[in-house]
Coordinates of C-alpha atoms (C1' of nucleotides) in Angstrom, one line a residue:
Chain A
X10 CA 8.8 18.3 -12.3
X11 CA 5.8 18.5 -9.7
X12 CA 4.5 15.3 -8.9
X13 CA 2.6 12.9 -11.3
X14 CA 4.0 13.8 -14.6
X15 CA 7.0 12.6 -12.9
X16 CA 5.6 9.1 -13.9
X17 CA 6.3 9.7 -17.6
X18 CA 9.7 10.9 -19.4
X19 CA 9.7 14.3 -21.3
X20 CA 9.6 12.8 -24.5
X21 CA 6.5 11.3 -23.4
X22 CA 4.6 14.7 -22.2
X23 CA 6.0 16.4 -24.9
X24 CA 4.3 14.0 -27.3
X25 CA 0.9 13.9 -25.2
X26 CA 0.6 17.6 -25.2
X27 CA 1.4 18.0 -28.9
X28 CA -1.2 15.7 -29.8
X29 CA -4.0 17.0 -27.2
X30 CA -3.3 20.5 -29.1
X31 CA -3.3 19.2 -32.8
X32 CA -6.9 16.6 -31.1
X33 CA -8.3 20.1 -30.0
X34 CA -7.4 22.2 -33.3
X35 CA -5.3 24.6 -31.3
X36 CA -2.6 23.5 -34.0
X37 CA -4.6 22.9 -37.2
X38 CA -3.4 21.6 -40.0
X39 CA -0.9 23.1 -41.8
X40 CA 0.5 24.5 -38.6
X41 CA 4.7 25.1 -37.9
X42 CA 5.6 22.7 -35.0
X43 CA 8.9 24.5 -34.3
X44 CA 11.1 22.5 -32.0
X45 CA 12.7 25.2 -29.9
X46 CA 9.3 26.9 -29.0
X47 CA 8.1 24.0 -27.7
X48 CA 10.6 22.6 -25.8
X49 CA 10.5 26.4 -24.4
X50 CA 6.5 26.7 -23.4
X51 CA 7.1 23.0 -21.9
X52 CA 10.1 23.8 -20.4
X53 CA 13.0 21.6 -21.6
X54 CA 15.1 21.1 -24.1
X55 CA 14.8 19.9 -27.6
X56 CA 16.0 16.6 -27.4
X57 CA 13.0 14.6 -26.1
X58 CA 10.3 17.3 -28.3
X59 CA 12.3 15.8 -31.6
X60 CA 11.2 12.6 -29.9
X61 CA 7.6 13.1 -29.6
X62 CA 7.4 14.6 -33.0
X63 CA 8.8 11.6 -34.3
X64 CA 6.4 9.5 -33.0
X65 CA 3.8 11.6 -34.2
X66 CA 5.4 11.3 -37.6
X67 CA 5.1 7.4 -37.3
X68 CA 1.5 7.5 -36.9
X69 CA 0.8 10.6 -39.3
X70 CA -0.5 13.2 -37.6
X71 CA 2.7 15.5 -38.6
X72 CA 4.5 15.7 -41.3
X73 CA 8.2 16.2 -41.4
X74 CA 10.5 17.6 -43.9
X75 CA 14.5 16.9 -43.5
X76 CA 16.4 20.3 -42.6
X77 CA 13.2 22.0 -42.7
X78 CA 10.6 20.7 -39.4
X79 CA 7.3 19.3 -38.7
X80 CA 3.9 20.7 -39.7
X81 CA 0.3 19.2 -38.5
X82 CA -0.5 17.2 -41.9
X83 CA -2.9 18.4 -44.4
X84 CA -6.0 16.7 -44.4
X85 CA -7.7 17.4 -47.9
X86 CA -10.8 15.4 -47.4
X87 CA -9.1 13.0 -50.0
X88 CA -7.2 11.5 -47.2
X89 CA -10.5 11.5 -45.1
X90 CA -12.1 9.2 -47.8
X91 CA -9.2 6.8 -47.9
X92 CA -9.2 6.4 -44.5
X93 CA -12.9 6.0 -43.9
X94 CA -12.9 3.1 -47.0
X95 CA -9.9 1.3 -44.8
X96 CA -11.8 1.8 -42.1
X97 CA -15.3 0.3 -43.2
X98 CA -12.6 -2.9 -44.1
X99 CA -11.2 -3.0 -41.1
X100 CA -13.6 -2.3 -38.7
X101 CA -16.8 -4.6 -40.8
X102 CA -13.8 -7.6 -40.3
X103 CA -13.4 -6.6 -36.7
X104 CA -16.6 -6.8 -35.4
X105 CA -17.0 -10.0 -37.1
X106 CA -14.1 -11.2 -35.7
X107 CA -15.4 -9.8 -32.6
X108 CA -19.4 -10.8 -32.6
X109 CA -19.2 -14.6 -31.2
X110 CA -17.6 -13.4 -28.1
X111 CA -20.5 -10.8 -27.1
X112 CA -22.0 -11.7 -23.8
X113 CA -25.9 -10.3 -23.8
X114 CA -24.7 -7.9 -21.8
X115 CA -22.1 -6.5 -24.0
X116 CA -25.0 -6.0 -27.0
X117 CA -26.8 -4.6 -23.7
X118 CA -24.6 -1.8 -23.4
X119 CA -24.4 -1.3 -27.2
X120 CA -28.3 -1.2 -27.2
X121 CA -28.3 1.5 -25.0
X122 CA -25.8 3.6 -26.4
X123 CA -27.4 3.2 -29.3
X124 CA -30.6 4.4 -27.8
X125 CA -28.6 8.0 -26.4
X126 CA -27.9 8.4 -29.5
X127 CA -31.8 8.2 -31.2
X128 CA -32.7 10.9 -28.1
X129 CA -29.3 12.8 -29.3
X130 CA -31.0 13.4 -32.5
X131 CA -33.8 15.8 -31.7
X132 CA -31.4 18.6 -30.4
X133 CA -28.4 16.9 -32.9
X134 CA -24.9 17.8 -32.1
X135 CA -22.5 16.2 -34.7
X136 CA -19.8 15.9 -32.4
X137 CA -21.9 14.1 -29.0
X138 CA -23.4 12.4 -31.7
X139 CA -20.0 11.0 -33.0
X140 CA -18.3 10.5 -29.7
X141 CA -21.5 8.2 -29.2
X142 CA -20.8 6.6 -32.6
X143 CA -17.5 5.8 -32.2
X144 CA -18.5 4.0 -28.5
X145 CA -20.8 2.2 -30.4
X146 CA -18.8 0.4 -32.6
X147 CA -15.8 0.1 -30.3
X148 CA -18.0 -2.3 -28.1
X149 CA -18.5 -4.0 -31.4
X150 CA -15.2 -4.8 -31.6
X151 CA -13.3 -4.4 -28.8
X152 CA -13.5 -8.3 -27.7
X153 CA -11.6 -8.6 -31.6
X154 CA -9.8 -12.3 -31.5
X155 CA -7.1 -11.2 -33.2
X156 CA -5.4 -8.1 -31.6
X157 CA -3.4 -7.0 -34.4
X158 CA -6.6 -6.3 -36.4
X159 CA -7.7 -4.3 -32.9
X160 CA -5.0 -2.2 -33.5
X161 CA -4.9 -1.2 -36.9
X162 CA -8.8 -0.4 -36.3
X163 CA -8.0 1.8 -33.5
X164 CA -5.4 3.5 -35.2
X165 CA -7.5 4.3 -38.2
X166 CA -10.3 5.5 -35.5
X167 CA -7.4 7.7 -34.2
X168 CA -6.3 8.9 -37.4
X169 CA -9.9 10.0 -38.6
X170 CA -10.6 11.8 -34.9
X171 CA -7.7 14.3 -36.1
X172 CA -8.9 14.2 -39.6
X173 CA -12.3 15.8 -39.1
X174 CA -14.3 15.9 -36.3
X175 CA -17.4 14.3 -37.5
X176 CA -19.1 13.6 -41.2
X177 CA -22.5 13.8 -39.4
X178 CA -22.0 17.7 -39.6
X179 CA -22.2 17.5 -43.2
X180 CA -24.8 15.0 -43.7
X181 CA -27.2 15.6 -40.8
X182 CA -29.8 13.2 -42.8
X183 CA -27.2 10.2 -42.9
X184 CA -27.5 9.9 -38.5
X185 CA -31.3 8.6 -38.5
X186 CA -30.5 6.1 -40.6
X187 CA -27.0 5.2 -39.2
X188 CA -29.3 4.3 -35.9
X189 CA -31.1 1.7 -37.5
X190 CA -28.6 0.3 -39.4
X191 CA -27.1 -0.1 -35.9
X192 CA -29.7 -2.0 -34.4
X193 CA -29.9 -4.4 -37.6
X194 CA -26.0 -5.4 -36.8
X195 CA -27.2 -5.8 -33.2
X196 CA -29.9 -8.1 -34.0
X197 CA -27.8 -10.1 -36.3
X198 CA -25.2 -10.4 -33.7
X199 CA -28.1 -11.6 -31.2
X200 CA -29.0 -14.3 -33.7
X201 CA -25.6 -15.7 -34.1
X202 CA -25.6 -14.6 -38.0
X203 CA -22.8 -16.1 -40.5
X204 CA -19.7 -13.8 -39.6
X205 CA -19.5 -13.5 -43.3
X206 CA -23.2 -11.2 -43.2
X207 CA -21.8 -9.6 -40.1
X208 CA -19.2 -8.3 -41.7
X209 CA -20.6 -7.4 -44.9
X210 CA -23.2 -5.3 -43.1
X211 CA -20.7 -3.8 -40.7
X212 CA -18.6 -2.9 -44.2
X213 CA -22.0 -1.3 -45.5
X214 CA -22.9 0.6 -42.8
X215 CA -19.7 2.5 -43.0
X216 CA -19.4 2.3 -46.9
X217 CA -23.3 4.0 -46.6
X218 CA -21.7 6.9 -44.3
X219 CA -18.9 8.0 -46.3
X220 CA -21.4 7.8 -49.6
X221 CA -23.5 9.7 -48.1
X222 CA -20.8 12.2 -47.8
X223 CA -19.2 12.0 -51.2
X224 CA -22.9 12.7 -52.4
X225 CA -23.1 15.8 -50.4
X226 CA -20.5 17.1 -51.0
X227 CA -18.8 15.8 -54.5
X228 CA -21.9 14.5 -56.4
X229 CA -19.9 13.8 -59.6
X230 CA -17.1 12.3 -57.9
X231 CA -17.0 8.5 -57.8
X232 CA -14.9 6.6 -55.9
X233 CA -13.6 3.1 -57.1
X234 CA -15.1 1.1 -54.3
X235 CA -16.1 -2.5 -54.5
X236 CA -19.3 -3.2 -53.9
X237 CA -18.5 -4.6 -50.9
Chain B
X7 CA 31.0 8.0 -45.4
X8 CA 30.6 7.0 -49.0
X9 CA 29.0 9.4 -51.6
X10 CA 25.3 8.0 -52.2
X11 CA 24.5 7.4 -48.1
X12 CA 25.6 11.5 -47.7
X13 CA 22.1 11.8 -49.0
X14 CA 20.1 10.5 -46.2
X15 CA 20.4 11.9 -42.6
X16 CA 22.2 10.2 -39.9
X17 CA 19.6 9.1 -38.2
X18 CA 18.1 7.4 -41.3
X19 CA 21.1 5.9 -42.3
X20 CA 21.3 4.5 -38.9
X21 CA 17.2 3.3 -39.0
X22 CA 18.1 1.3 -42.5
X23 CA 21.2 -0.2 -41.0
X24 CA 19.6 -1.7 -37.9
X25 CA 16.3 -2.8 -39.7
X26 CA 18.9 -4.9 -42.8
X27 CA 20.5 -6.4 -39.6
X28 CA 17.2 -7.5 -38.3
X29 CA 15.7 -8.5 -41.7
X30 CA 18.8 -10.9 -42.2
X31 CA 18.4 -12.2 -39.0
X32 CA 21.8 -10.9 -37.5
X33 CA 19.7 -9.6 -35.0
X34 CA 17.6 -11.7 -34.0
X35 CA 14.6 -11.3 -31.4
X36 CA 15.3 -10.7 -28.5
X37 CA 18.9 -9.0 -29.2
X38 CA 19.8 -6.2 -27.0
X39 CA 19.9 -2.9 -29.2
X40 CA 23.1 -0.7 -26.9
X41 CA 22.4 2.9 -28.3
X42 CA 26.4 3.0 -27.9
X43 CA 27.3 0.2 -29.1
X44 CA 25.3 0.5 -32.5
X45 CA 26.3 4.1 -32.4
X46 CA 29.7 3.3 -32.3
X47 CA 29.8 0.8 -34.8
X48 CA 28.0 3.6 -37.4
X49 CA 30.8 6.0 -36.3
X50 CA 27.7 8.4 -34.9
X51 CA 26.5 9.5 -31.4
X52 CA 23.7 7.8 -30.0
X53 CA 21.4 11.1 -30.8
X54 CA 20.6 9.9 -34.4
X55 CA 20.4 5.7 -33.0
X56 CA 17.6 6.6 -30.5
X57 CA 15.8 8.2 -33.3
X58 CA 16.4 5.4 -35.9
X59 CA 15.6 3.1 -32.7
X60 CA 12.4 4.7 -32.3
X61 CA 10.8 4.7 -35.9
X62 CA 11.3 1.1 -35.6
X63 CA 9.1 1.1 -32.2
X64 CA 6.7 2.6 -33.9
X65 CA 6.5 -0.3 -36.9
X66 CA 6.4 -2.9 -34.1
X67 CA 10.5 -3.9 -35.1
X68 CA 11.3 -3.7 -31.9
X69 CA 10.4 -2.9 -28.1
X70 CA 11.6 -0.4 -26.2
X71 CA 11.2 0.2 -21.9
X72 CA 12.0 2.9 -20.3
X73 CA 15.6 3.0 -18.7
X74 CA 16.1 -0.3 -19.9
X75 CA 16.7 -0.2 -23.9
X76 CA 15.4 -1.7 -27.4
X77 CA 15.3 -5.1 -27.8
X78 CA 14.0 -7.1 -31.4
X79 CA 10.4 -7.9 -30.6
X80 CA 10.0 -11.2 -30.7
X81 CA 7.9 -13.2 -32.6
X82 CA 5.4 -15.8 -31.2
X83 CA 4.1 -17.4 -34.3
X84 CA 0.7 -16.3 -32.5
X85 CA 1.7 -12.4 -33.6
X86 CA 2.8 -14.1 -37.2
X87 CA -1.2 -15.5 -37.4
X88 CA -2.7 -12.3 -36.3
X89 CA -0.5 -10.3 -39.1
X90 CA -1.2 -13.4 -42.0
X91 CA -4.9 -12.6 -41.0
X92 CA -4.7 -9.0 -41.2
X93 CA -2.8 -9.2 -44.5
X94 CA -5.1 -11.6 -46.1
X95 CA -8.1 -8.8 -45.2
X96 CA -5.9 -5.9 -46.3
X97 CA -4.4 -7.2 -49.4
X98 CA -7.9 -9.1 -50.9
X99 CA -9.4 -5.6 -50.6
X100 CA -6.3 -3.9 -52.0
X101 CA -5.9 -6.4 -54.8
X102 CA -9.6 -5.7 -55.7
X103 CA -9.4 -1.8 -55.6
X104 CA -6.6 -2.2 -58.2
X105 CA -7.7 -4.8 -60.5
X106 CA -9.5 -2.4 -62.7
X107 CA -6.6 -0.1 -63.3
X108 CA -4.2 -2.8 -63.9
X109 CA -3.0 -3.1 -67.7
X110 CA -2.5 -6.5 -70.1
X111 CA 0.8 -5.5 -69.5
X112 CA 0.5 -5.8 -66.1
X113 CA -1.1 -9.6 -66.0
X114 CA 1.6 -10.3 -68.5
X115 CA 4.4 -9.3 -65.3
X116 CA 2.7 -11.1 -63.5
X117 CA 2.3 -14.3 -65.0
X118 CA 5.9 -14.1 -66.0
X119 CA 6.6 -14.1 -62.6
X120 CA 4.3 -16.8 -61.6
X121 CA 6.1 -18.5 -64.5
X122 CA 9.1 -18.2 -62.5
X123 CA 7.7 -19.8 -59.7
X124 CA 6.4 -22.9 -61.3
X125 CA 9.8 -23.2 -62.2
X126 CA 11.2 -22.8 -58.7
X127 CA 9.3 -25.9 -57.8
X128 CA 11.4 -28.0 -58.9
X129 CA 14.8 -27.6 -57.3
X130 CA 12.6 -25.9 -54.4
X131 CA 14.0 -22.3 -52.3
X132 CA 11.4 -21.3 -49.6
X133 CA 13.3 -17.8 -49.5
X134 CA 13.1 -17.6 -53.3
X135 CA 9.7 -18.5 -53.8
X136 CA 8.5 -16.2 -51.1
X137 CA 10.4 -13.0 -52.3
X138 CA 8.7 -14.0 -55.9
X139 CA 5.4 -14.4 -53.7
X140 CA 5.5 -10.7 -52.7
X141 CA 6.5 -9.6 -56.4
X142 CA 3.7 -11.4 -57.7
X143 CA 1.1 -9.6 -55.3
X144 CA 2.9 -6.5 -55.5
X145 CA 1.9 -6.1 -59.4
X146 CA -1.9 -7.0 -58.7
X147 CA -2.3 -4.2 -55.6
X148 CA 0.4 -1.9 -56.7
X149 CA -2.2 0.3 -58.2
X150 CA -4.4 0.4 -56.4
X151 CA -6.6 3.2 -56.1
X152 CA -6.6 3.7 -52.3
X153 CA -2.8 5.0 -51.1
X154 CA -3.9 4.5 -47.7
X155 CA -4.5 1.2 -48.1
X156 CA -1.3 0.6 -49.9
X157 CA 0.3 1.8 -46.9
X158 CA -1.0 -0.3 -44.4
X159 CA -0.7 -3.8 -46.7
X160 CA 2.7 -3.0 -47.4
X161 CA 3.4 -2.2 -43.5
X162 CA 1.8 -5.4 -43.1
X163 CA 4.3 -7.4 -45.4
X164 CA 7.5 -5.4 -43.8
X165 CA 6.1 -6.4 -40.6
X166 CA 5.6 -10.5 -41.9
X167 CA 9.0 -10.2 -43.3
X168 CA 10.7 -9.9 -40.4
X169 CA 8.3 -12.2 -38.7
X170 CA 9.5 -15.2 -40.2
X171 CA 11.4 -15.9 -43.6
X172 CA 8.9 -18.2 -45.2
X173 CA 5.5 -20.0 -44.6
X174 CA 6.5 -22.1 -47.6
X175 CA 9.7 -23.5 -45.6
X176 CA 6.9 -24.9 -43.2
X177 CA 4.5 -26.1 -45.5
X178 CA 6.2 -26.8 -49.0
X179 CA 2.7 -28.8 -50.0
X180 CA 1.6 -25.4 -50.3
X181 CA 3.4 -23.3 -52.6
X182 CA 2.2 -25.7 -56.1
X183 CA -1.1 -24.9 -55.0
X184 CA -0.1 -21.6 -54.5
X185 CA 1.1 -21.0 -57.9
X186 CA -2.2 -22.1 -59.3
X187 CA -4.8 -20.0 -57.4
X188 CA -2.3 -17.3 -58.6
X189 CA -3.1 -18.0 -62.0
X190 CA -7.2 -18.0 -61.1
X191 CA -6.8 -14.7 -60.2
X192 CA -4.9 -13.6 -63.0
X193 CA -8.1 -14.5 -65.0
X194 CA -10.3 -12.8 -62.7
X195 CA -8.9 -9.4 -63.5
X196 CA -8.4 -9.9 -67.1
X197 CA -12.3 -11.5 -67.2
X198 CA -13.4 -8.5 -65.5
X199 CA -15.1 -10.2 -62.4
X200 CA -16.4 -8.6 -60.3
X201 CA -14.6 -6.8 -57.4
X202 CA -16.1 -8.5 -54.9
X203 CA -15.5 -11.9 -56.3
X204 CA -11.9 -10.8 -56.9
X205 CA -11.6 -9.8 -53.5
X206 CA -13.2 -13.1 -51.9
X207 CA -10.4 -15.2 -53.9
X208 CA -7.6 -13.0 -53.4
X209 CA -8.7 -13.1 -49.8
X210 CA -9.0 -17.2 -49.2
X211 CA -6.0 -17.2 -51.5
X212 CA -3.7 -15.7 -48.4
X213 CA -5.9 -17.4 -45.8
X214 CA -5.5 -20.8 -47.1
X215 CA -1.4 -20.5 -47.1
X216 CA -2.2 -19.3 -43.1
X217 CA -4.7 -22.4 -42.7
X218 CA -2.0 -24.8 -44.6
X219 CA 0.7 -23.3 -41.6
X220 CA -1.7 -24.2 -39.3
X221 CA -3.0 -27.3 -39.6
X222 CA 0.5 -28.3 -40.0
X223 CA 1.9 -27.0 -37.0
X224 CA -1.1 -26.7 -34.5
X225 CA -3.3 -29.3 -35.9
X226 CA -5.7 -28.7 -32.9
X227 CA -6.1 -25.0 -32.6
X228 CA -8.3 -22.9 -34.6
X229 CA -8.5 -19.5 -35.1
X230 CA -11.4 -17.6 -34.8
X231 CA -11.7 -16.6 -38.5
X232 CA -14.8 -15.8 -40.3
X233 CA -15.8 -18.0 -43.2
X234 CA -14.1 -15.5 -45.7
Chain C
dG25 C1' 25.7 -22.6 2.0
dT26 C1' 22.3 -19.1 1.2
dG27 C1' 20.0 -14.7 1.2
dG28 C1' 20.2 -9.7 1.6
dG29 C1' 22.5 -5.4 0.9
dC30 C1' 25.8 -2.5 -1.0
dA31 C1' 28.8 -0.8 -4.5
dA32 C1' 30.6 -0.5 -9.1
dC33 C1' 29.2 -0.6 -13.7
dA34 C1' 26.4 -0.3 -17.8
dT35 C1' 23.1 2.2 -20.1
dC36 C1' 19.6 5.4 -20.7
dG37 C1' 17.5 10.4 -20.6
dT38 C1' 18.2 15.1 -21.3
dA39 C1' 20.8 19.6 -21.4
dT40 C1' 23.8 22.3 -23.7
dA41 C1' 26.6 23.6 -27.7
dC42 C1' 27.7 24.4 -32.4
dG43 C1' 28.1 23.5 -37.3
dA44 C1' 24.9 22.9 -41.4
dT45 C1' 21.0 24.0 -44.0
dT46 C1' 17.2 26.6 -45.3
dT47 C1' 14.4 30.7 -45.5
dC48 C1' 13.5 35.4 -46.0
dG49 C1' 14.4 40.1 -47.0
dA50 C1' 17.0 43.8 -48.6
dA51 C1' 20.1 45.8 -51.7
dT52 C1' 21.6 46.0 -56.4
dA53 C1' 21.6 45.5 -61.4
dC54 C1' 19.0 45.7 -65.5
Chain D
dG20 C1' 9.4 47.7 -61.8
dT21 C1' 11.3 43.2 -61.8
dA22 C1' 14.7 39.8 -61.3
dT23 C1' 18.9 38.2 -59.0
dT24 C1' 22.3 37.8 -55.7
dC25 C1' 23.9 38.0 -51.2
dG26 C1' 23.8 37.9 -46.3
dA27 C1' 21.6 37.5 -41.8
dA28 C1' 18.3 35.2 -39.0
dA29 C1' 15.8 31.1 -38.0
dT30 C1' 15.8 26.5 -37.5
dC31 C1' 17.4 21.9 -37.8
dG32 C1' 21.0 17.9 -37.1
dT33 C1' 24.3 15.9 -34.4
dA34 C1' 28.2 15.7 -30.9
dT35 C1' 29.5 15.8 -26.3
dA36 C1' 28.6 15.8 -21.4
dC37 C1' 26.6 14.5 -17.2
dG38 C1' 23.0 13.1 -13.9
dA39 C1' 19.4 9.4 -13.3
dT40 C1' 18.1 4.8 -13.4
dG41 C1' 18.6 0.0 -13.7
dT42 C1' 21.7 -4.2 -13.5
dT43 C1' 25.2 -7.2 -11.9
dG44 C1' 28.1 -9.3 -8.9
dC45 C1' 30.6 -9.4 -4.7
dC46 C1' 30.8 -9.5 0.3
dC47 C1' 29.1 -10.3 4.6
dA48 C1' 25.8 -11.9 8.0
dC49 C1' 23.4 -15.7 9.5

DNA sequence: GTGGGCAACATCGTATACGATTTCGAATAC
DNA sequence: GTATTCGAAATCGTATACGATGTTGCCCAC
């Protein structure tokens, strides 16, 4: 009603101000996403707050049972390691896909993101050190040829943000080495590598994260991954 | 109205209705979706439509502006490329994360089916040949280890489905060759190859069907695609 | 004849209302 | 004390209604 969220329908701020609460664990997984109450705190009526949580539905972040409502999905760290593997696939292909149109400049800016994050690691804070991680790689990729590849990367980036905030909070030693292994993709991107080593390292260097994980925390689990 | 459809909500019945009418090409893109219209013709209100209309916005089935309606997306064969490419990524990994779990039974299936495909040449049906096509790959990822992953190949083939019927209409040269990288990796898996080498064939496998498309309709423009 | 404006129409967005389904607790039987 | 049934409360699913927005075509001025 006042003035700029004017811009978007209800359904729309219904669905932004879900996900900002479920993005900010104010509704953690698990949590009752009752229609009525909602529509009540954001003052309207049901109608476009069945919307929104249908779109949230669509791109998993709730999960909805006929006759019976939404609730924030579950994230058992089993869906965090699926999601991670699709993501090291995904994301090693995009930045391939992505590495012969990066102007100096653009590896430029990666380098010195990069570099933030080495000074991040004296006083470490998993989540900085993430947000920095994540900018990382999305300069990586974001010039992607192929935008439907673009997307299903971002999604799966969106996906894990909810998931867990960060893996570097469980494996502090795995961020030194992701650093380097950052500056190794740089330099083959500088030198014009074959897009096929490009992406195999790019695949690696996520693979190496979520191993590092699995090791820390479930040391007689093994996961059926290729050895990509 | 009939006994069986009772089962599923309104608004799902409504979602299934409109996406059969877009798969068989009774709407095609660019048809208007009327939320009265289509509700009327489902003896509904337009509640449950909007809802079925926007689960479909959210698999990229159709666009949707504000005030204005739904409309089919329509389909450039640029998106088809983009999707071919993500599917050849997604389903070579797929494939590769399943091959160790799949049985002798399941080769058997699938050779059978392959079987039926040789056969096909003959008197030959792009439509049939492609629906065999996605039975075929079905078996080889259907296990596979990573549900995410599942879920976003098979998004992927919904999503080429309705893109367009059949590369193979385009390209018929294709499909013999087709048949018989099929049965290479069919003795991948039973050889026990290595993922990786299972995942590189499976890979070219899809990307060569997108190549043959393109050489044969845009002889002079090449996509961006990594040496895979 | 052509362009701009206005009016009628088509369609969407959301509110309200109510029947349908599920959940939860209390009362009863054993 | 435990299991079972019944009923009330909570919540969802859908219909109907109406104001808001966009679209179309006609009419008039020039």
């Amino acid at each position: 009603m006042s003035e700029v969220t004017a811009s978007r329908s209800k359904s729309q701020q219904a669905y932004h101000w879900i996900k900002q609460r479920i993005a900010s664990q104010e509704f953690s997984p698990g949590y009752r996403l009752v229609l009525g109450t909602i529509a009540g705190e954001l003052d309207m009526s049901v109608v476009p707050v069945r919307e929104a949580i249908r779109q949230l539905e669509a791109e998993g972040l709730v999960m909805f049972e006929r006759n019976v409502g939404a609730r924030v999905s579950m994230v058992d760290d089993t869906a965090y390691r699926f999601s991670m593997q699709a993501l090291s696939l995904l994301e090693g292909a995009a930045t391939a896909l992505s590495a012969r149109a990066l102007t100096a400049d653009d590896v430029r800016r990666a380098r010195s993101v990069n570099d933030l994050m080495v000074e991040t690691l004296e006083h470490f804070d998993p989540r900085a050190f993430t947000a920095l991680n994540q900018e990382f790689h999305a300069i990586l990729f974001e010039k992607c040829a192929n935008p439907r590849m673009l997307e299903l990367v971002q999604a799966e980036w969106a996906r894990l943000g909810h998931l867990r905030d960060s893996t570097f909070s469980f494996v502090p030693g795995r961020a030194a080495e992701s650093v380097r292994e950052h500056e190794n993709i740089l330099v083959l991107i500088e030198n014009g590598a074959p897009l096929a080593e490009i992406e195999k390292v790019s695949r690696r260097h996520r693979s190496a994260t979520l191993d590092a994980y699995m090791i820390h925390e479930h040391p007689d689990e093994v996961l059926g991954l290729p050895a990509f």
